[in-house]
Structures are given as C-alpha cells and as structure tokens.
C-alpha cells in the first residue's frame, strides 16, 4: 500500500464536536395518537380472544370446561406485556426525536430499549418517504435512510409533511450520489 | 488471441460443455423427486429413452445460451447480454464492483479454462459469472477490472498515477502458503464437535433411504435376538462416541482439504491475492479499500500452533452475509504484515482510547455461567453441593479471564475490539468506512450510565457491550469526527 506522509497533528479530544449537546427536534404529536390507537386496537382484539372461553362458559355452552385456573397465566402475562408496551409508547414518545448537524443526522428513540443512532450524510445511499393510508389522512410521513450494508439504516417515523420535505431536501443536497 | 474486450464477444467454445453441465445439474436438482418416483413405478425399456431426449434438449439449450451470451467492457461498466427467451442486459459500473474472483471447477480444470465471478454490493445481491475464459484472458480481465475499481475509488488523479506508475513489487509480499502439513494442522485444530454434527447431517442426507431399510431389517429379526441387540447397543455407546469423534475429525480434514488445498496468498501494493481449493480452485483479488471488516479468530489449540484464522468481510447486500474470504493459519508475522498494510495507523503513538467494559459485566458473566450450579442446588445433597461449589469456583476463574479479555482500542483510524479468552475474537474496522454509530442501552442500564456501542459498517454492525457512557460518548464523537475528516466537505450550497 502506498503510504504518503500526511500531516497528523495531535487532536484535542475535549474540543471534538459533542453529540451530547445537540437539541433534538420532536416528531408530530399526531403520531403518538396514531400509535396509541394501534395499541388500543391490538389490545381489544387480544382481550376479545382471551375472554372468549369465559364468555362461552357463562353462556352455558361448555359446562365440562370447568377448570380455568391455567388460563389466568397467559392472560396475566399478556397484561404485563400490554402495560410495558403502553409505557414504551407513552414515556418513549417524548424521547423520539432527530437532530441534524452539518454532516450527520442523529435519531433517538425508545424508553425501555433506548437507542441513539448517528448516520453521516455522506454514507446515505438513498432515502425513501412512505405513507400508509392512516398516516396519509393525518398528514404524517416516515422517512427511511438507507446505508451500505443495511445495518445502519434509519427510519424516522411520524414527520409532518413540511418537516419531512425539509429534512429530505437537506439530506438529498448533502449525500454524495 | 483477442485480448480486446471492447467489442461484444462470446466465451470460449468449450464453455458449451460447462454451461451444459450446469444446466444438467440444475435439472437434476429440480427434478429429483420425479426421478425417484419414476423408479418406484414399472419401468419399460422405452421409458429410458427419455434420458437421451432430455440430454439433447439440455445440449440444445446450452448451445443457444452460449451463442446468445456476450460480454464486453464500455467506458465505465462491464456489460453482459444473456438469455434465451428473455434477453437480459446486465450493466455493472466499475465502482460498484466489490471483488473479481477467478475460479476453476473440475470441468474447467480439465479443459484448462477459468471462470470469472464479479461480485457487486447491489441490494439485488446480483453477481455475475463468466464460466469459460482462457486463463490468460481471465487474468488480463481481472487486472483490468481491478485497476478500474482502484481508479474510481481513489479519484481521478491518483487513479491516473496508479495506472502509469510501473509496479514496484510485481509479486508482492508473500503471505500464508499452506503445504500438506499445514493443511493437516489446520484440519486438526478445527471445531470437531460442530463438524461431527455437520458430517452426520451430510451423511444422513446422502443416504435418506438408509433409516427405513434399517427399520425394515429390524422388523425381520426374532424377538429374543432383538433384546440381545438392545443390550449390546448400551455397550456400543463408547464405540459410538469414538465413531462420532472420528466423523468430526474426518469432516474437518475433508472440508479443509477441499477448501484450502494449496492455499497461497500474497500481499500486493493495494490488495490481497490468494488462491485455494481442490475441486473448485478459487483465485481472489481483494483491494484493501473494499475490505470493511477483518475478524481474527483463534481457539486454544490454534494458538498453541501459532495460528489464527482471518475472516475478511466486504460490503454486503442487505440481509446477505456479504462477501467473505477466510484465511486459516495466519502466523504472527503474517498478521503484522497484513495489519500494517491495512491499518497503517495501528501503533501505540496513535492510540486515542483504550477502554475496558464496566466491572458489572464480570458479575453478569458470572451470574449467567452459574445457572447450572443453581439448578443442581434445587435438590441439595452432599455430591450436588460439592459439584456446584466446584462449578462456581471454576466459573469464577473463567469469567475473570473472560472479562479481562474484553478490550476496545481506538487509533487514528482503526477500531479494534477484542473479546474472548478460550475462543479469542478480534474485530478491526476503519472509522473512515463507518456507515453509522449507535448508542444502545435499556432503561435499567441507562440509570447506571452503561450501554452498548455499535459500529455500523457496510459489512454489518459490530457492538462493544457494557461500556460506561462517558467513555462511549467520547469514542462516538471521535469516531464521527474521524469519519467526517476522511470525507470531502459538504458543498456550500448544501449548507445554505
């Protein structure tokens, strides 16, 4: 390998641009409603499925199905999961946010399982805006950024139309390709 | 001989046979259930006529495919036109090419021909194979494509220089070369336990009917004899272990012989060259700047022999494993040669960070490893208590060793992650090639300011777990800074 001598002054590690200090921009409040509605819908379906045997027993169809003690276990486990999921949505929503710096974009998400991912603009191969039927009604967009190899892909969900377009222009202008 | 690739041309005429063989193999693969079904029915002699008919058909298709297959090189891409009914035109820009690999399967070896395989990192995961090219042509093509790849990645100026400059070291620095003894060593230091299962699975898949035949035979055996057989089967347990062990060792040796036969590798000026393989002989040429991750693995036996296995990973299409090249038997000399070529900044002067995981990890490792002892203690008895205390003491010692083996070192451009004590694993990546950095933790860990630092590369993500957030945020800022410093500044217009 051809190694030429490059100037390499020592770096002052305390003077590096700090990612900790950036301000995160929140995503649309409407997206919280959408996620909570989805949560409620799923819980309703699961609840209906969980209650069916009890109802059938009450209505007198299955007298021989007297033993229900084992059934409480899956029901209570499901309730714990439902609570955790709700907490994740409720407490995690204010934590969702993105920060744009001159050369990279950072996305922060999650309450129970937290993640902060930074992707440099120069490494973004292409971006994609997507909308489902519900998010189209609400005017929400999901922006997906693709990097080589796919492990660094970023999905920023629940952006208002104007924010999404602005973000996309910034990114398109700064990606190399 | 025509060495000019600019006009569309066909492969070597003998390629018809190779294409024919490939088609035959595909037909057998897709129709073997029908073939087996046919043998169960009553066969008349005229049914066998179908075989030559199919062969003629395959031959005709192979000839057509051969005649309609053209490849050539335009100013910025390798272009292939192929297909019988549905014509297909593949255009591979030079800067998308990850590696150009020459290979010789058994048929190619007989005819003295070479195949060329071009890998790209496209999300379609497409790769391209020319199956029959004269050897001299193939090397010219490989060199041409490699020089083009280097030119597009280095930028115009440097690319020009690389073309003009006479090659200072045409052969390059020799790296690992394996003779028969080396092959034996590599074969014997494989993971035999894993290979025993692999070998057994392979064996069983070859003789799928065997199980049924055995059970049929057992049905015919008289009952008294059967109980005697049952007794002996207990005695057969130890021979069974021996058989299993030898299957493992044989599979290890066999796979190593097939894969690494006459392995030879050299470090060139801007890439790694290697050849290996018995039935299918591969010749790889991997440019240094297309290497996104190197992983060094070794176990205790390997280290006694002074060997490490090197895994080179290139960019992967989403979900696929990515292109990878394994080199076994890297000795310390080879390792320093390889690392000084790939990671010139890897020396103590350039060290920016040297971080160990938090002490909590040691207790987590210990807690996870002591579960078997706790399970034993659910039924307390003298032997159980004795066994579990011994287990706990042993585990305490090994977790100490394992914990102290975790280390994250960051240099001017490269990041080195070390893990493992018995099975050692060292991953090296360059910050200038990073695709992203992630800081991952759960709510409980965050309270104690602990988390996992993930480096996303084009060859997949690699994480260093249980780091203190102060260390991690500094390393993250440093990595992003080095990454941005290696890239051209964004245009002013964009900053507007």
XYZ file of C-alpha atoms in Angstrom:
673
model
C 0.000 0.000 0.000
C 1.256 3.428 -0.896
C 1.609 5.369 2.328
C 2.485 9.013 1.941
C 3.329 11.112 4.972
C 0.256 13.081 5.884
C 0.228 15.883 8.420
C -1.187 14.497 11.597
C -1.317 16.995 14.446
C -2.492 15.664 17.793
C -6.207 16.059 18.349
C -7.560 17.702 21.445
C -10.174 15.176 22.418
C -12.011 17.655 24.642
C -12.579 20.004 21.701
C -14.375 17.499 19.461
C -17.909 18.440 18.442
C -20.116 16.888 21.118
C -23.147 14.898 20.114
C -24.484 15.106 23.670
C -25.070 18.831 23.292
C -27.357 18.797 20.266
C -31.027 19.695 20.554
C -33.431 17.069 19.363
C -36.390 18.126 17.250
C -39.621 16.384 18.238
C -41.797 14.495 15.766
C -45.505 15.179 15.245
C -47.799 14.855 18.273
C -50.391 13.264 15.995
C -48.097 10.269 15.661
C -48.483 9.497 19.367
C -52.245 9.330 18.916
C -51.801 7.035 15.947
C -49.511 4.680 17.864
C -51.783 4.636 20.925
C -54.796 3.925 18.714
C -52.908 0.986 17.222
C -52.043 -0.217 20.713
C -55.697 0.005 21.764
C -56.841 -1.862 18.674
C -54.399 -4.729 19.260
C -55.341 -4.921 22.954
C -59.033 -5.031 22.060
C -58.522 -7.980 19.708
C -56.351 -9.837 22.228
C -58.809 -9.130 25.033
C -61.672 -10.467 22.950
C -59.713 -13.629 22.241
C -58.778 -14.000 25.908
C -62.319 -13.566 27.175
C -63.985 -15.903 24.689
C -63.697 -19.090 26.824
C -65.084 -17.289 29.892
C -67.998 -15.912 27.890
C -68.738 -19.288 26.362
C -68.674 -20.821 29.815
C -71.034 -18.145 31.131
C -73.411 -18.592 28.225
C -73.621 -22.222 29.161
C -72.090 -23.802 26.097
C -69.212 -25.646 27.713
C -70.074 -26.898 31.194
C -67.330 -29.519 31.061
C -64.670 -26.769 30.649
C -64.809 -26.086 34.370
C -61.102 -25.695 35.005
C -59.916 -22.219 34.068
C -57.103 -21.832 36.598
C -54.381 -22.379 33.996
C -55.927 -19.780 31.711
C -55.102 -16.938 34.111
C -51.381 -17.345 33.479
C -51.272 -16.381 29.793
C -53.852 -13.649 30.456
C -51.767 -12.036 33.206
C -48.527 -12.336 31.190
C -50.309 -10.660 28.293
C -51.483 -7.873 30.624
C -47.912 -7.223 31.772
C -46.778 -7.047 28.167
C -49.637 -4.695 27.325
C -48.642 -2.418 30.217
C -44.971 -2.416 29.180
C -45.925 -1.665 25.602
C -48.146 1.192 26.767
C -45.333 2.614 28.917
C -42.962 2.285 25.966
C -45.359 4.321 23.829
C -46.303 6.855 26.490
C -42.926 7.534 28.059
C -40.939 6.761 24.917
C -42.751 9.238 22.718
C -41.184 12.412 24.163
C -37.810 10.722 23.684
C -38.353 10.261 19.954
C -36.537 12.965 18.081
C -33.956 13.757 15.450
C -31.058 16.157 15.340
C -29.404 17.422 12.191
C -25.838 18.623 12.218
C -23.831 19.899 9.289
C -22.574 16.448 8.321
C -24.750 13.881 10.036
C -28.199 13.091 11.319
C -28.995 11.535 14.688
C -32.192 9.763 15.654
C -33.084 8.947 19.230
C -35.839 6.526 20.188
C -37.182 4.170 22.839
C -37.848 4.203 26.550
C -37.283 0.636 27.716
C -34.846 -0.150 24.921
C -33.134 3.084 24.038
C -31.069 3.761 21.001
C -29.352 6.799 19.566
C -28.094 6.308 16.032
C -25.977 8.718 14.041
C -25.605 8.348 10.279
C -23.296 10.608 8.263
C -24.925 12.198 5.209
C -22.009 11.106 3.063
C -22.839 7.450 3.663
C -26.553 7.618 2.814
C -27.193 5.745 -0.424
C -30.794 6.763 -0.929
C -33.810 7.880 1.055
C -37.451 6.906 0.909
C -40.607 8.665 2.107
C -43.525 6.365 2.821
C -47.114 6.813 3.976
C -49.743 4.295 4.891
C -53.458 5.063 4.423
C -53.906 6.265 8.022
C -50.757 8.360 8.116
C -51.763 9.896 4.775
C -55.084 11.030 6.321
C -53.174 12.533 9.256
C -50.509 14.092 7.062
C -47.651 12.041 8.540
C -44.581 10.718 6.747
C -41.999 8.082 7.514
C -38.516 8.804 6.234
C -36.184 5.871 5.693
C -32.473 6.379 5.094
C -30.511 3.531 3.530
C -26.803 2.972 4.068
C -24.487 0.386 2.537
C -24.796 -2.977 4.218
C -28.174 -2.099 5.695
C -27.201 -2.405 9.351
C -27.087 1.367 9.793
C -30.462 2.034 8.149
C -32.526 4.667 9.909
C -36.307 5.061 9.961
C -37.669 8.344 11.263
C -41.413 7.876 11.665
C -44.185 10.430 12.178
C -42.905 13.545 10.446
C -45.262 16.346 9.396
C -45.407 16.916 5.631
C -43.420 20.151 5.766
C -40.758 18.751 8.139
C -40.342 15.627 6.056
C -39.854 17.624 2.851
C -37.385 19.972 4.549
C -35.411 17.099 6.020
C -35.354 15.310 2.711
C -34.049 18.335 0.849
C -31.285 18.781 3.393
C -30.299 15.143 3.092
C -30.506 14.942 -0.715
C -28.305 18.025 -1.028
C -25.659 16.580 1.219
C -25.429 12.997 0.049
C -22.643 12.379 -2.399
C -24.570 10.449 -5.038
C -5.754 -14.369 -29.270
C -8.038 -11.441 -28.967
C -7.386 -9.546 -25.736
C -9.660 -6.697 -26.638
C -12.792 -6.547 -24.515
C -14.429 -3.568 -26.153
C -16.373 -5.436 -28.804
C -19.101 -7.857 -27.642
C -17.655 -11.331 -27.568
C -18.572 -14.849 -26.578
C -16.924 -17.129 -24.083
C -14.567 -19.955 -25.076
C -16.367 -22.536 -27.296
C -15.693 -25.284 -24.741
C -17.916 -23.248 -22.457
C -20.869 -25.031 -24.083
C -19.945 -28.139 -22.115
C -19.668 -26.234 -18.866
C -22.995 -24.487 -19.413
C -24.457 -27.874 -20.344
C -23.111 -29.393 -17.138
C -24.566 -26.525 -15.111
C -27.960 -26.939 -16.788
C -27.882 -30.713 -16.206
C -27.125 -30.134 -12.547
C -29.987 -27.675 -12.263
C -32.379 -30.115 -13.967
C -31.326 -32.907 -11.600
C -31.724 -30.603 -8.606
C -35.209 -29.550 -9.604
C -36.489 -32.939 -10.760
C -35.015 -35.500 -8.374
C -38.360 -36.243 -6.708
C -39.789 -37.139 -10.133
C -36.786 -39.342 -10.875
C -37.175 -41.229 -7.589
C -40.931 -41.506 -8.155
C -40.273 -42.948 -11.607
C -38.019 -45.725 -10.292
C -40.814 -46.895 -7.982
C -43.202 -47.464 -10.891
C -42.803 -50.175 -13.517
C -40.099 -49.272 -15.947
C -40.208 -50.338 -19.574
C -37.088 -50.058 -21.744
C -38.622 -47.271 -23.825
C -39.060 -45.135 -20.722
C -35.288 -44.856 -20.584
C -35.370 -43.138 -23.979
C -36.436 -40.026 -22.135
C -32.923 -39.622 -20.730
C -31.116 -39.071 -24.058
C -34.011 -36.849 -25.139
C -33.551 -34.662 -22.070
C -29.787 -34.608 -22.625
C -30.240 -33.495 -26.251
C -32.646 -30.799 -25.108
C -30.202 -29.582 -22.467
C -27.424 -29.597 -25.058
C -29.514 -27.514 -27.432
C -30.348 -25.035 -24.683
C -26.712 -24.831 -23.606
C -25.660 -24.142 -27.206
C -28.317 -21.437 -27.592
C -27.377 -19.892 -24.264
C -23.716 -19.928 -25.247
C -24.431 -18.314 -28.640
C -26.561 -15.587 -27.130
C -24.166 -14.778 -24.267
C -21.999 -11.745 -24.948
C -19.824 -9.676 -22.701
C -17.825 -6.516 -23.237
C -16.417 -3.509 -21.483
C -17.648 0.007 -22.113
C -16.004 3.176 -20.841
C -17.378 2.809 -17.325
C -19.030 -0.579 -16.956
C -18.832 -4.283 -17.611
C -21.783 -5.291 -19.743
C -23.254 -8.748 -20.198
C -26.077 -9.682 -22.529
C -27.610 -13.078 -21.979
C -30.781 -15.131 -22.028
C -32.560 -17.406 -24.500
C -36.204 -16.364 -24.433
C -35.948 -13.440 -22.114
C -32.990 -11.283 -23.068
C -31.186 -9.649 -20.221
C -28.632 -6.894 -20.255
C -26.583 -6.525 -17.082
C -24.558 -3.387 -16.681
C -22.112 -3.323 -13.809
C -20.430 0.057 -13.226
C -16.796 -0.345 -12.176
C -17.310 1.498 -8.896
C -19.991 -0.984 -7.823
C -17.678 -3.976 -8.235
C -16.550 -5.348 -4.873
C -14.333 -8.192 -5.992
C -13.273 -10.062 -9.096
C -12.665 -13.703 -8.461
C -11.277 -16.378 -10.791
C -12.353 -19.953 -10.250
C -11.737 -23.373 -11.766
C -14.249 -26.099 -11.102
C -13.416 -29.703 -12.036
C -14.539 -29.282 -15.664
C -12.674 -26.027 -16.097
C -9.545 -27.694 -14.733
C -9.848 -30.475 -17.317
C -10.243 -28.037 -20.209
C -7.686 -25.585 -18.860
C -10.254 -22.810 -18.697
C -11.120 -20.309 -15.991
C -14.343 -18.805 -14.739
C -14.642 -15.184 -13.687
C -17.007 -14.108 -10.968
C -17.814 -10.453 -10.428
C -19.426 -9.512 -7.122
C -21.290 -6.292 -6.532
C -22.793 -4.870 -3.359
C -26.102 -4.071 -5.016
C -29.222 -4.555 -2.978
C -30.361 -7.083 -5.565
C -27.424 -9.180 -4.422
C -26.580 -9.866 -8.033
C -23.366 -11.433 -9.038
C -22.152 -12.356 -12.448
C -20.305 -15.396 -13.695
C -18.442 -15.961 -16.909
C -17.873 -19.701 -16.847
C -15.289 -20.294 -19.558
C -12.483 -17.920 -20.406
C -8.915 -18.683 -21.400
C -6.651 -18.353 -18.391
C -4.513 -15.592 -19.917
C -7.607 -13.625 -20.907
C -9.132 -14.043 -17.460
C -6.085 -12.628 -15.684
C -5.998 -9.683 -18.090
C -9.701 -9.059 -17.448
C -9.226 -9.361 -13.700
C -6.304 -6.948 -13.718
C -8.178 -4.509 -15.931
C -11.257 -4.528 -13.676
C -9.125 -4.216 -10.556
C -7.275 -1.204 -11.935
C -10.623 0.379 -12.867
C -12.004 -0.291 -9.384
C -8.948 1.317 -7.807
C -9.208 4.285 -10.170
C -12.840 5.012 -9.365
C -12.337 4.807 -5.630
C -9.078 6.753 -5.446
C -10.360 9.606 -7.563
C -9.100 10.808 -10.924
C -5.594 11.989 -10.118
C -4.457 9.115 -8.036
C -6.064 6.648 -10.380
C -4.023 8.068 -13.249
C -0.884 7.734 -11.230
C -1.675 4.186 -10.283
C -2.063 3.341 -13.963
C 1.149 4.998 -15.084
C 3.473 4.015 -12.281
C 5.395 0.844 -13.015
C 4.599 -1.828 -10.470
C 7.393 -1.690 -7.931
C 6.806 -5.125 -6.482
C 5.032 -7.183 -9.112
C 4.789 -10.272 -6.936
C 4.065 -8.561 -3.651
C 4.916 -9.809 -0.225
C 4.223 -13.485 0.302
C 1.657 -14.245 2.979
C 0.261 -17.598 4.106
C 1.067 -20.590 1.939
C -0.152 -23.989 3.118
C 1.641 -27.257 2.372
C 0.211 -30.635 3.305
C 1.480 -30.468 6.884
C -0.024 -27.026 7.329
C -3.316 -28.320 5.956
C -3.255 -31.177 8.481
C -2.626 -28.752 11.316
C -5.491 -26.520 10.215
C -7.733 -29.545 9.783
C -6.941 -30.960 13.218
C -7.458 -27.671 15.022
C -10.971 -27.198 13.659
C -14.043 -27.367 15.873
C -14.585 -31.146 15.622
C -17.689 -31.139 17.759
C -19.515 -28.860 15.331
C -18.128 -30.724 12.342
C -19.275 -34.079 13.720
C -22.861 -32.883 13.525
C -22.291 -31.348 10.106
C -20.749 -34.575 8.857
C -23.547 -36.675 10.300
C -26.162 -34.428 8.698
C -24.372 -34.672 5.355
C -24.079 -38.458 5.703
C -27.776 -38.839 6.549
C -28.848 -36.593 3.697
C -26.823 -38.756 1.290
C -28.449 -41.980 2.486
C -32.006 -40.901 3.096
C -33.378 -44.371 2.467
C -30.992 -45.986 4.952
C -33.114 -45.394 8.022
C -36.113 -47.114 6.501
C -34.057 -50.096 5.404
C -32.598 -50.465 8.878
C -36.030 -50.442 10.499
C -37.302 -52.974 7.954
C -34.378 -55.222 8.752
C -35.066 -54.861 12.474
C -38.693 -55.965 11.963
C -37.435 -59.222 10.499
C -35.182 -60.030 13.454
C -36.569 -62.531 16.032
C -37.666 -61.012 19.381
C -35.111 -62.828 21.553
C -32.285 -61.707 19.359
C -33.651 -58.182 19.475
C -33.324 -57.928 23.267
C -29.748 -59.126 22.994
C -29.178 -56.433 20.420
C -30.614 -53.884 22.848
C -28.094 -54.904 25.488
C -25.186 -54.641 23.110
C -26.336 -51.211 21.992
C -25.564 -49.948 25.518
C -22.093 -51.432 25.138
C -21.920 -49.709 21.776
C -22.177 -46.305 23.470
C -18.420 -45.830 23.848
C -17.633 -47.004 20.311
C -20.422 -44.631 19.277
C -18.565 -41.730 20.852
C -15.406 -42.831 19.066
C -17.287 -43.041 15.761
C -18.808 -39.602 16.332
C -15.383 -38.176 17.143
C -13.805 -39.667 14.065
C -16.664 -38.404 11.897
C -15.911 -34.938 13.290
C -12.185 -35.173 12.624
C -12.748 -36.638 9.139
C -15.222 -33.910 8.223
C -12.792 -31.268 9.478
C -9.920 -32.727 7.466
C -12.046 -33.280 4.368
C -13.541 -29.808 4.318
C -10.158 -28.212 4.966
C -8.549 -30.248 2.149
C -11.306 -29.270 -0.281
C -11.312 -25.639 0.663
C -7.711 -24.733 1.417
C -5.774 -27.140 -0.848
C -2.544 -25.441 -1.959
C -3.533 -22.149 -0.392
C -1.245 -19.407 -1.465
C -1.575 -15.739 -0.695
C 0.360 -12.561 -1.338
C 0.024 -9.004 -0.158
C 0.165 -6.742 -3.172
C 0.596 -2.984 -3.290
C -3.095 -2.248 -2.967
C -4.758 -5.576 -2.491
C -4.651 -9.099 -1.258
C -4.302 -12.010 -3.672
C -5.000 -15.594 -2.843
C -5.642 -18.943 -4.470
C -7.060 -22.042 -2.856
C -9.228 -25.102 -3.316
C -9.053 -28.628 -4.674
C -12.153 -29.390 -6.769
C -13.085 -25.783 -7.251
C -9.999 -23.657 -7.294
C -10.613 -20.011 -6.457
C -8.374 -17.038 -7.066
C -9.431 -13.970 -5.128
C -8.160 -10.478 -5.534
C -9.400 -8.157 -2.806
C -8.458 -4.464 -2.939
C -7.678 -3.069 0.512
C -10.251 -0.301 0.254
C -13.027 -2.840 -0.388
C -12.341 -4.563 2.925
C -14.808 -3.317 5.518
C -14.120 -5.637 8.438
C -11.409 -8.056 9.417
C -12.040 -10.634 12.089
C -9.308 -12.697 13.686
C -10.410 -15.832 15.440
C -8.462 -18.454 17.280
C -9.005 -21.156 19.846
C -6.595 -22.534 22.372
C -5.273 -25.304 20.098
C -4.811 -22.898 17.213
C -2.810 -20.564 19.420
C -0.561 -23.432 20.522
C 0.222 -23.996 16.840
C 0.724 -20.257 16.392
C -2.231 -19.908 14.052
C -5.136 -17.515 13.773
C -7.989 -17.550 11.266
C -8.577 -14.328 9.397
C -12.015 -13.511 8.047
C -12.179 -10.691 5.570
C -15.590 -9.177 5.030
C -16.584 -6.923 2.195
C -19.720 -4.869 1.709
C -22.919 -6.892 1.933
C -26.254 -6.500 0.298
C -28.982 -6.097 2.885
C -29.636 -9.374 4.645
C -26.999 -11.381 2.824
C -23.888 -12.464 4.656
C -21.723 -10.351 2.417
C -18.626 -11.389 0.558
C -16.106 -13.029 2.761
C -12.762 -14.660 2.420
C -11.308 -16.909 5.106
C -7.595 -17.407 5.528
C -6.646 -20.022 8.110
C -3.188 -20.361 9.595
C -2.207 -16.716 9.845
C 1.010 -16.687 11.850
C 2.048 -13.620 13.891
C 4.369 -12.486 11.062
C 1.514 -12.603 8.579
C -0.713 -10.762 10.972
C 1.693 -7.849 11.364
C 2.235 -7.730 7.592
C -1.493 -7.731 6.937
C -2.275 -5.189 9.634
C 0.487 -2.789 8.647
C -0.817 -2.875 5.081
C -4.481 -2.473 6.001
C -4.227 -0.331 9.129
C -1.095 1.838 8.874
C -2.214 3.856 11.905
C -2.170 0.848 14.188
C 0.654 1.684 16.582
C 0.863 2.867 20.170
C 1.583 6.501 19.239
C -1.768 6.821 17.505
C -3.756 5.293 20.302
C -6.627 7.557 21.310
C -8.667 5.297 23.597
C -8.155 2.061 25.438
C -11.362 1.081 27.164
C -12.490 -1.937 29.171
C -16.139 -2.721 29.847
C -17.593 -1.801 33.244
C -16.961 -4.214 36.135
C -20.648 -5.098 36.206
C -20.082 -7.226 33.106
C -17.904 -9.544 35.155
C -20.753 -10.207 37.561
C -23.232 -10.634 34.731
C -20.963 -13.200 33.071
C -20.557 -14.986 36.387
C -24.273 -14.962 37.106
C -25.106 -16.340 33.665
C -22.488 -19.078 33.942
C -23.567 -20.180 37.432
C -27.118 -21.147 36.431
C -26.222 -24.879 36.132
C -24.920 -24.826 39.738
C -28.128 -23.219 40.965
C -30.161 -25.872 39.136
C -28.159 -28.566 40.945
C -28.808 -26.881 44.300
C -32.572 -27.196 43.880
C -32.071 -30.795 45.015
C -29.452 -30.448 47.718
C -27.315 -33.459 48.562
C -23.648 -33.769 49.501
C -22.496 -34.592 45.983
C -24.632 -31.853 44.483
C -23.287 -29.249 46.902
C -19.736 -30.401 46.216
C -20.269 -30.363 42.457
C -21.880 -26.937 42.411
C -19.208 -25.324 44.606
C -16.562 -26.758 42.263
C -18.510 -25.450 39.283
C -18.873 -21.998 40.864
C -15.158 -21.801 41.634
C -14.221 -22.823 38.110
C -16.720 -20.411 36.601
C -15.474 -17.585 38.829
C -11.968 -18.108 37.496
C -13.011 -18.350 33.826
C -15.312 -15.329 33.997
C -12.410 -13.325 35.420
C -10.325 -14.390 32.440
C -13.162 -13.692 30.022
C -13.853 -10.273 31.499
C -10.242 -9.158 31.268
C -10.162 -10.231 27.604
C -12.722 -7.586 26.603
C -10.969 -4.509 25.266
C -11.832 -1.690 22.903
C -8.906 0.215 21.439
C -9.279 3.181 19.143
C -6.437 4.516 16.993
C -6.287 7.359 14.480
C -8.456 5.470 12.022
C -8.925 1.886 13.144
C -11.039 0.446 15.926
C -10.025 -2.844 17.491
C -12.493 -4.876 19.522
C -11.191 -7.868 21.435
C -13.364 -10.499 23.053
C -12.998 -13.985 24.398
C -10.469 -15.980 26.321
C -10.578 -19.578 25.101
C -12.099 -18.633 21.772
C -10.467 -15.314 21.050
C -12.025 -12.923 18.629
C -10.600 -9.653 17.433
C -12.549 -7.396 15.085
C -10.885 -4.489 13.311
C -12.654 -1.783 11.332
C -11.867 1.640 9.979
C -13.675 4.733 11.172
C -13.402 6.306 7.716
C -15.555 3.455 6.375
C -18.231 3.576 9.071
C -21.875 3.798 7.966
C -23.141 4.945 11.331
C -22.614 4.808 15.088
C -25.261 3.740 17.573
C -25.515 4.015 21.353
C -27.844 1.314 22.658
C -28.988 0.656 26.183
C -32.083 -0.222 28.148
C -33.724 1.841 30.874
C -32.051 -0.105 33.693
C -28.577 0.213 32.217
C -29.045 3.895 31.486
C -29.573 4.605 35.178
C -26.102 3.248 35.790
C -24.782 5.046 32.706
C -23.937 1.813 30.916
C -24.674 0.929 27.330
C -23.516 -0.803 24.167
C -21.604 0.973 21.452
C -22.454 -0.282 17.957
C -20.322 0.450 14.911
C -22.320 0.023 11.703
C -20.198 -0.881 8.698
C -21.046 -1.867 5.144
C -20.263 -5.439 6.203
C -22.730 -5.341 9.115
C -22.841 -3.930 12.633
C -20.420 -4.850 15.405
C -21.081 -3.914 19.000
C -18.894 -3.490 22.062
C -21.063 -4.092 25.097
C -21.260 -2.676 28.634
C -19.227 0.494 28.302
C -19.550 3.498 30.567
C -21.405 6.315 28.836
C -18.572 8.816 29.438
C -16.145 6.617 27.501
C -18.739 5.787 24.878
C -19.775 9.343 24.118
C -16.150 10.428 23.725
C -15.406 7.494 21.420
C -18.571 8.191 19.441
C -17.653 11.841 18.953
C -14.121 10.840 17.995
C -15.313 8.198 15.513
C -17.744 10.615 13.854
C -15.037 13.275 13.705
C -12.542 10.894 12.069
C -15.223 9.736 9.654
C -16.103 13.281 8.613
C -12.440 14.272 8.390
C -11.883 11.465 5.863
C -14.714 12.655 3.637
C -14.894 15.656 1.322
C -16.594 18.649 2.938
C -20.249 19.166 2.018
C -20.757 21.832 -0.613
C -21.561 25.394 0.498
C -24.784 25.306 -1.453
C -25.965 22.442 0.687
C -25.091 24.274 3.877
C -27.412 27.095 2.838
